């Protein structure tokens, strides 16, 4: 019975954490918003009405804080912002339809590299990015990579949710790792040991846009493999990739069964039910556990995936870029709102409310107390530093965005791990699929 | 449509040549054309135009947000040696074939059962329809829980009963995943087949059965020589629809597996959506969708030509 209550309450998310967001009362926020509107370089069009689509929150307090920002902006500028929410999977099709038909939405706060799917439909927001960069300590390299195409900003990377290792401390210690392993071999040993003790790890190998793409790109990069080189030439078929395939298969064989069918929520459920002891995820498991399953929260911790053979950590995190469509009638309002929400006075309480779910791309926010108040959230502070775009070394592009969406890499690993194809065939299939996209 | 009756009286050939206009006014076909126009406009706008546009798109490199240029057969050439595409074709055929056969068998059995006199007949008949009424996505989510890798009720029950000692990997293993989605599709599709066949069964005149019973026909003989031949036209129609629905299935697969594991359950419809909408290659997605058309035409052709033949309609010995 316990299991069922857990599951049901999971759906409710981290309700009741509103207190964290209440650092500024709404009156104060409104007063501030009015003052901000006086000095801001963008003057909202009078009577503007904006339709904004965003991903559906995983942490309720984050959404509450976001809506407070929206509310203050609306009142201060006399404009209307309609916010609609869609689940991760539905954001992109909706945004794509809007881009294709040229109506319906003004702004989308989406996932990954959304602006790169239709760069010609995105308003140039270089002025907003420069303004924010100057004010908030500058952009990280990954922020630039996620926002800029050919020297122009086509979207503002608001935040990212880090796909970091979530693990149960006791289970890791029992497997002989008092400290989280610092290299690939150690990590493989940990996963193996945990499986032996009946406290298995598991990371998604199914079509899970966030989870599966995240850790498998890390596995490829950690072994020196690449999907494409700097000039967008497909170089996936390489000895380095072969090594990473072997490595991932070694992990997969020690995972809890069923990871090939997992979607983005599977590991959350299993971890919170106590059936999974290590996975890669955002901080949402911990946030939910703190509220509903304190024993698990007490016994878990987070860590970055271990560095690759060259000693560098490169991870693919789930970026959240916001974009403005070129067909919007109110571009100034959209720009003003984007800048407003990333200003320290809004952004600080907001990321505090998100409790680590949103990691910043603007270096100034390293100082936010949310990253140090609870040491278990600290690893998520440096998400932007270790982040790479799906394009790796190359310039982020439409094609790289398409390759992610088409699960080229995920399919390659899954094909080999489940024994459907051998190393050579798996690499050749991925190569062909990638060439089809990068033609 | 040629039987459309207009109340317009045929004008008597009055003095001299009637004008073109009055001749047209008297022409029944001309009136019929106007009567058909709304329906035709509707069909052209919502069926023919999108279909034509889809086929045209498959010859371009159109992407989301910007138009494409004509690239001839390039999309098809890439598909031709694309293993995932052929896997999806295989999956679609396998899925359609197995699911349709099972749906037909169970549906026919249920229809025969429901055709008997039994208590609470009306209620049982409506209960049978439930899987068909539930929105596909809802039932897919229910199945998703039933097949969950960690929380499956089936695995849980079997473990508690001591039959197995670990969870069944319903959606993570290619064979299991295929069987699981086919089962879900069958569960959903059986009521349609059963109720339609039941309607057909009720048109069979009881006097035929009485006569056969008097002649000493067995149960099997009555089914084989009366029920089956009289039911064939309905079977042809219902199976055509069933095959078409199954072949173009999307929601169930998308909610359950997204085409995984390792594309073992990717159907042409889901692959087309993944390539066309999710990764933004409208042209390529359209090419996959267009590739479905020959299969669908073949399915329609088989049943259409079949229904033209009296052999099919009235039993094999009656040409």
XYZ file of C-alpha atoms in Angstrom, chain A:
439
model
C 0.000 0.000 0.000
C 2.849 2.275 0.854
C 4.041 2.137 -2.697
C 0.731 3.367 -3.995
C 0.560 6.381 -1.739
C 4.071 7.271 -2.766
C 3.169 7.196 -6.360
C 0.052 9.207 -6.002
C 1.683 11.863 -3.910
C 4.470 12.018 -6.444
C 2.047 13.587 -8.843
C 1.349 16.402 -6.469
C 4.953 17.528 -6.677
C 6.649 19.567 -4.028
C 3.624 21.530 -2.865
C 3.854 23.758 0.142
C 7.324 25.031 -0.483
C 6.003 28.446 -1.252
C 7.700 29.931 1.768
C 11.026 29.820 0.001
C 9.734 32.083 -2.725
C 8.403 34.715 -0.384
C 11.522 36.770 0.021
C 9.792 39.733 -1.610
C 6.130 40.504 -1.029
C 4.021 41.098 -4.098
C 3.636 44.796 -3.293
C 7.350 45.207 -3.055
C 7.800 43.302 -6.263
C 5.248 45.483 -8.013
C 6.924 48.664 -6.786
C 10.216 47.358 -7.997
C 8.728 46.318 -11.326
C 7.371 49.815 -11.869
C 10.697 51.386 -11.119
C 12.376 48.888 -13.424
C 9.966 49.673 -16.239
C 10.987 53.358 -16.026
C 14.635 52.655 -16.631
C 14.576 49.579 -18.841
C 15.884 49.975 -22.376
C 12.797 48.256 -23.800
C 9.440 50.001 -23.767
C 6.544 47.561 -23.904
C 3.959 48.323 -26.559
C 0.851 49.765 -24.900
C -1.867 47.195 -24.340
C 0.343 44.345 -25.511
C -1.007 40.819 -25.184
C 1.542 38.047 -25.149
C 1.019 34.318 -25.351
C 3.820 32.526 -23.581
C 4.203 28.778 -23.625
C 6.413 27.144 -21.028
C 7.254 23.626 -19.876
C 5.139 22.302 -17.057
C 6.940 22.655 -13.760
C 8.369 19.777 -11.808
C 8.777 21.805 -8.635
C 5.618 23.648 -7.693
C 7.272 26.472 -5.766
C 9.273 27.324 -8.878
C 6.054 27.826 -10.830
C 4.568 29.991 -8.076
C 7.658 32.201 -8.091
C 7.531 32.413 -11.881
C 3.892 33.478 -11.884
C 4.683 36.180 -9.317
C 7.233 37.611 -11.725
C 4.706 37.482 -14.556
C 2.110 39.160 -12.400
C 4.366 42.015 -11.322
C 5.449 42.600 -14.911
C 1.869 42.691 -16.138
C 0.773 45.232 -13.544
C 3.792 47.483 -13.868
C 3.573 47.687 -17.650
C -0.142 47.356 -18.202
C 0.268 44.391 -20.494
C -1.189 40.909 -20.495
C 0.862 37.739 -20.514
C -1.046 34.510 -20.999
C 1.048 31.663 -19.713
C 0.203 28.172 -20.852
C 1.971 25.034 -19.671
C 2.770 21.906 -21.616
C 4.594 18.780 -20.600
C 8.185 18.317 -21.788
C 7.167 16.160 -24.712
C 4.497 18.464 -26.053
C 6.375 21.757 -25.919
C 8.353 21.201 -29.059
C 5.565 20.055 -31.390
C 3.441 23.023 -30.277
C 6.283 25.483 -30.744
C 7.033 23.952 -34.136
C 3.459 24.329 -35.296
C 3.436 27.958 -34.159
C 6.721 28.583 -35.978
C 5.394 26.974 -39.112
C 2.031 28.705 -39.167
C 3.279 32.044 -37.868
C 0.646 32.509 -35.210
C -0.602 31.498 -31.799
C 2.433 32.165 -29.654
C 4.757 35.089 -29.039
C 7.296 33.448 -26.790
C 8.237 29.905 -25.936
C 10.247 28.842 -22.952
C 11.310 25.430 -24.147
C 13.929 22.742 -23.842
C 17.383 22.020 -25.164
C 18.117 23.735 -28.411
C 14.596 24.702 -29.425
C 15.577 28.042 -31.051
C 17.977 26.148 -33.327
C 15.165 24.122 -34.845
C 13.825 27.265 -36.526
C 16.458 30.006 -36.126
C 14.931 32.155 -38.870
C 11.771 32.496 -36.788
C 13.554 33.782 -33.684
C 13.974 37.471 -32.882
C 17.573 38.606 -32.458
C 17.922 39.152 -28.704
C 21.579 40.139 -28.638
C 20.710 43.398 -26.842
C 18.953 41.490 -24.037
C 21.812 39.026 -23.702
C 24.426 41.806 -23.561
C 22.404 43.722 -20.996
C 22.074 40.676 -18.765
C 25.663 39.577 -19.247
C 26.909 42.970 -18.114
C 24.627 43.088 -15.135
C 24.911 39.526 -13.857
C 28.546 38.576 -14.066
C 28.734 37.401 -17.672
C 27.602 34.298 -19.534
C 29.237 30.912 -19.219
C 30.589 29.385 -22.413
C 27.754 26.896 -22.441
C 25.271 29.757 -22.145
C 26.760 31.363 -25.238
C 26.748 28.060 -27.067
C 23.095 27.535 -26.243
C 22.022 31.047 -27.190
C 24.143 32.205 -30.118
C 24.051 31.369 -33.777
C 26.636 33.043 -36.032
C 27.371 35.769 -33.497
C 23.713 36.607 -32.886
C 21.665 35.553 -29.871
C 18.532 33.769 -31.058
C 17.353 32.778 -27.594
C 18.191 33.464 -23.975
C 19.212 30.393 -21.996
C 17.262 31.077 -18.820
C 18.525 28.105 -16.884
C 19.338 24.436 -17.134
C 18.384 21.483 -15.085
C 21.436 19.410 -14.415
C 21.419 15.729 -15.250
C 23.647 14.727 -12.368
C 24.109 11.483 -10.507
C 21.542 10.916 -7.755
C 22.683 8.126 -5.450
C 21.928 6.500 -2.126
C 24.880 7.066 0.161
C 24.563 3.868 2.187
C 24.305 1.688 -0.912
C 27.369 3.346 -2.463
C 29.354 2.895 0.731
C 28.352 -0.733 0.952
C 29.638 -1.163 -2.594
C 33.013 0.083 -1.372
C 32.844 3.747 -2.362
C 32.915 6.073 0.630
C 33.595 8.921 -1.784
C 31.908 9.283 -5.117
C 34.274 7.824 -7.771
C 36.409 10.299 -9.695
C 37.083 8.303 -12.852
C 35.339 6.074 -15.337
C 36.682 2.818 -13.929
C 35.629 3.755 -10.417
C 32.138 4.619 -11.589
C 31.781 1.298 -13.417
C 33.008 -0.471 -10.293
C 30.421 1.339 -8.182
C 27.565 0.364 -10.491
C 28.775 -3.222 -10.532
C 29.150 -3.384 -6.767
C 25.718 -1.920 -6.193
C 24.149 -4.502 -8.442
C 25.935 -7.283 -6.581
C 24.475 -6.029 -3.302
C 20.953 -6.000 -4.686
C 20.781 -2.202 -4.669
C 21.057 -1.629 -8.407
C 21.627 1.531 -10.413
C 19.689 2.378 -13.564
C 19.848 5.062 -16.244
C 17.400 5.409 -19.105
C 18.165 3.801 -22.469
C 14.683 4.355 -23.868
C 13.398 7.316 -25.829
C 13.639 9.649 -22.828
C 14.511 13.040 -24.299
C 16.111 14.385 -21.140
C 17.518 11.466 -19.174
C 18.734 9.129 -21.905
C 20.274 11.786 -24.144
C 21.996 13.321 -21.149
C 24.112 10.529 -19.761
C 24.759 8.840 -23.122
C 26.288 12.005 -24.555
C 28.493 12.118 -21.472
C 29.538 8.506 -22.082
C 30.457 9.275 -25.685
C 32.381 12.451 -24.894
C 34.114 10.924 -21.855
C 35.758 8.379 -24.146
C 36.777 10.979 -26.697
C 34.023 10.050 -29.125
C 32.123 12.630 -31.121
C 29.050 12.669 -33.255
C 30.422 15.443 -35.453
C 33.705 17.319 -35.619
C 34.133 21.092 -35.669
C 33.084 21.284 -39.305
C 29.916 19.264 -38.847
C 31.468 16.195 -40.446
C 30.013 12.980 -39.044
C 32.743 11.115 -37.135
C 30.702 8.836 -34.915
C 32.182 5.651 -36.382
C 35.440 5.601 -34.431
C 37.461 3.466 -32.006
C 36.612 5.952 -29.249
C 32.910 5.408 -29.820
C 33.490 1.660 -29.747
C 35.148 2.008 -26.347
C 32.239 4.010 -25.028
C 29.820 1.387 -26.326
C 31.662 -1.304 -24.389
C 31.701 0.877 -21.298
C 27.974 1.590 -21.459
C 27.199 -2.055 -22.045
C 29.173 -2.907 -18.912
C 27.005 -0.477 -16.976
C 23.773 -1.617 -18.610
C 24.373 -5.224 -17.656
C 24.476 -4.165 -14.028
C 21.400 -1.949 -14.187
C 17.989 -2.770 -12.814
C 16.082 -4.553 -15.626
C 13.868 -2.511 -17.931
C 15.984 0.602 -18.504
C 15.592 0.193 -22.268
C 11.919 1.050 -21.861
C 12.356 3.975 -19.487
C 11.028 7.408 -20.213
C 11.861 10.584 -18.332
C 9.750 9.798 -15.297
C 10.617 6.112 -14.842
C 13.735 6.666 -12.763
C 12.013 9.224 -10.524
C 9.307 6.709 -9.654
C 11.677 3.827 -9.063
C 14.119 5.875 -6.989
C 11.406 7.260 -4.726
C 9.964 3.789 -4.270
C 13.345 2.627 -2.982
C 13.915 0.236 -5.879
C 16.643 2.230 -7.570
C 19.791 3.409 -5.851
C 21.668 5.408 -8.458
C 20.550 7.287 -11.548
C 21.051 10.541 -13.428
C 18.416 13.173 -12.958
C 17.643 16.752 -12.050
C 17.196 17.616 -8.414
C 13.470 16.852 -8.522
C 13.857 13.429 -6.886
C 15.546 14.993 -3.882
C 12.999 17.805 -3.645
C 10.131 15.329 -3.643
C 11.891 12.964 -1.252
C 12.534 15.737 1.281
C 8.824 16.204 1.553
C 7.443 12.742 1.159
C 10.179 10.314 1.929
C 12.638 11.913 4.359
C 14.598 8.699 4.920
C 15.509 8.596 1.235
C 16.341 12.316 1.187
C 18.561 11.826 4.223
C 20.434 8.956 2.601
C 20.903 10.416 -0.886
C 23.406 12.762 -2.443
C 24.331 14.217 -5.816
C 27.509 14.268 -7.865
C 28.727 15.133 -11.316
C 29.388 12.222 -13.635
C 33.092 11.354 -13.499
C 35.496 13.134 -15.860
C 36.463 11.464 -19.119
C 39.781 9.917 -20.090
C 41.192 13.388 -20.799
C 40.290 14.468 -17.244
C 37.541 16.859 -18.330
C 33.874 16.614 -17.406
C 31.532 17.324 -20.268
C 27.875 16.731 -19.647
C 24.736 17.345 -21.625
C 22.234 19.070 -19.413
C 18.707 20.017 -20.147
C 18.864 23.689 -21.098
C 15.781 25.886 -20.947
C 16.049 28.611 -23.593
C 13.377 31.249 -24.078
C 12.728 32.579 -27.567
C 10.652 35.284 -29.184
C 8.980 34.611 -32.506
C 9.608 37.040 -35.341
C 5.902 37.221 -36.048
C 5.084 38.550 -32.579
C 3.460 41.966 -32.698
C 4.999 42.926 -29.374
C 8.743 42.221 -29.569
C 9.640 45.036 -27.147
C 7.315 43.647 -24.489
C 8.791 40.184 -24.971
C 12.341 41.484 -24.700
C 11.513 43.549 -21.633
C 9.928 40.551 -19.962
C 12.909 38.310 -20.741
C 15.312 40.817 -19.242
C 13.027 41.454 -16.268
C 12.784 37.831 -15.255
C 16.540 37.335 -15.294
C 17.260 40.440 -13.198
C 18.757 39.513 -9.815
C 15.720 40.757 -7.907
C 13.466 38.291 -9.702
C 15.874 35.558 -10.574
C 17.383 35.080 -7.113
C 14.130 34.273 -5.286
C 13.048 32.226 -8.265
C 16.042 29.884 -8.304
C 15.774 29.636 -4.564
C 12.187 28.520 -4.956
C 13.297 25.992 -7.549
C 15.567 24.465 -4.869
C 18.302 23.525 -7.282
C 16.109 22.466 -10.175
C 17.136 25.529 -12.172
C 20.847 26.120 -12.587
C 21.912 29.472 -13.996
C 23.998 30.325 -17.046
C 24.888 33.770 -15.683
C 27.989 33.535 -13.503
C 26.803 36.138 -10.983
C 24.220 33.735 -9.624
C 26.891 31.422 -8.225
C 26.560 33.520 -5.092
C 22.935 32.621 -4.487
C 22.575 30.987 -1.045
C 20.500 28.136 -2.463
C 23.718 26.481 -3.612
C 25.341 26.433 -0.176
C 22.454 26.305 2.317
C 22.089 22.583 1.667
C 25.373 20.994 0.553
C 23.422 18.360 -1.349
C 22.394 20.992 -3.899
C 25.930 22.337 -4.359
C 26.814 20.066 -7.320
C 23.992 21.646 -9.300
C 25.616 25.085 -9.006
C 28.271 24.252 -11.552
C 25.960 22.663 -14.111
C 26.599 25.409 -16.668
C 30.367 25.001 -16.321
C 30.358 21.344 -17.325
C 27.603 21.677 -19.898
C 28.064 21.184 -23.624
C 25.466 21.595 -26.320
C 24.410 18.505 -28.251
C 26.685 19.669 -31.050
C 29.760 19.107 -28.869
C 32.692 20.999 -30.344
C 30.731 22.233 -33.314
C 28.451 25.238 -33.509
C 24.973 24.407 -32.256
C 22.711 24.039 -35.272
C 19.381 22.896 -36.602
C 20.955 19.594 -37.524
C 22.364 18.898 -34.080
C 18.964 19.703 -32.619
C 17.364 17.268 -35.057
C 19.850 14.513 -34.171
C 18.919 14.809 -30.496
C 15.226 14.734 -31.290
C 15.683 11.682 -33.493
C 17.528 9.785 -30.719
C 20.419 8.864 -32.998
C 22.864 8.369 -30.138
C 20.375 6.758 -27.762
C 19.426 4.222 -30.413
C 23.069 3.396 -31.058
C 23.738 2.557 -27.410
C 20.424 0.776 -26.947
C 21.010 -1.300 -30.087
C 24.316 -2.515 -28.795
C 23.382 -2.932 -25.127
C 20.265 -4.960 -25.811
C 22.212 -7.169 -28.205
C 20.284 -6.201 -31.309
C 23.425 -5.123 -33.135
C 27.153 -5.621 -32.648
C 29.565 -2.736 -32.129
C 30.331 -2.241 -35.810
C 26.737 -2.383 -36.986
C 25.524 -0.121 -34.198
C 28.134 2.486 -35.115
C 27.448 2.129 -38.828
C 23.710 2.574 -38.322
C 24.282 5.654 -36.196
C 26.723 6.995 -38.762
C 24.193 6.583 -41.501
C 21.424 8.149 -39.451
C 23.694 11.078 -38.583
C 24.745 11.517 -42.215
C 21.116 11.612 -43.228
C 20.630 14.506 -40.823
C 23.927 16.343 -41.468
C 23.693 16.113 -45.238
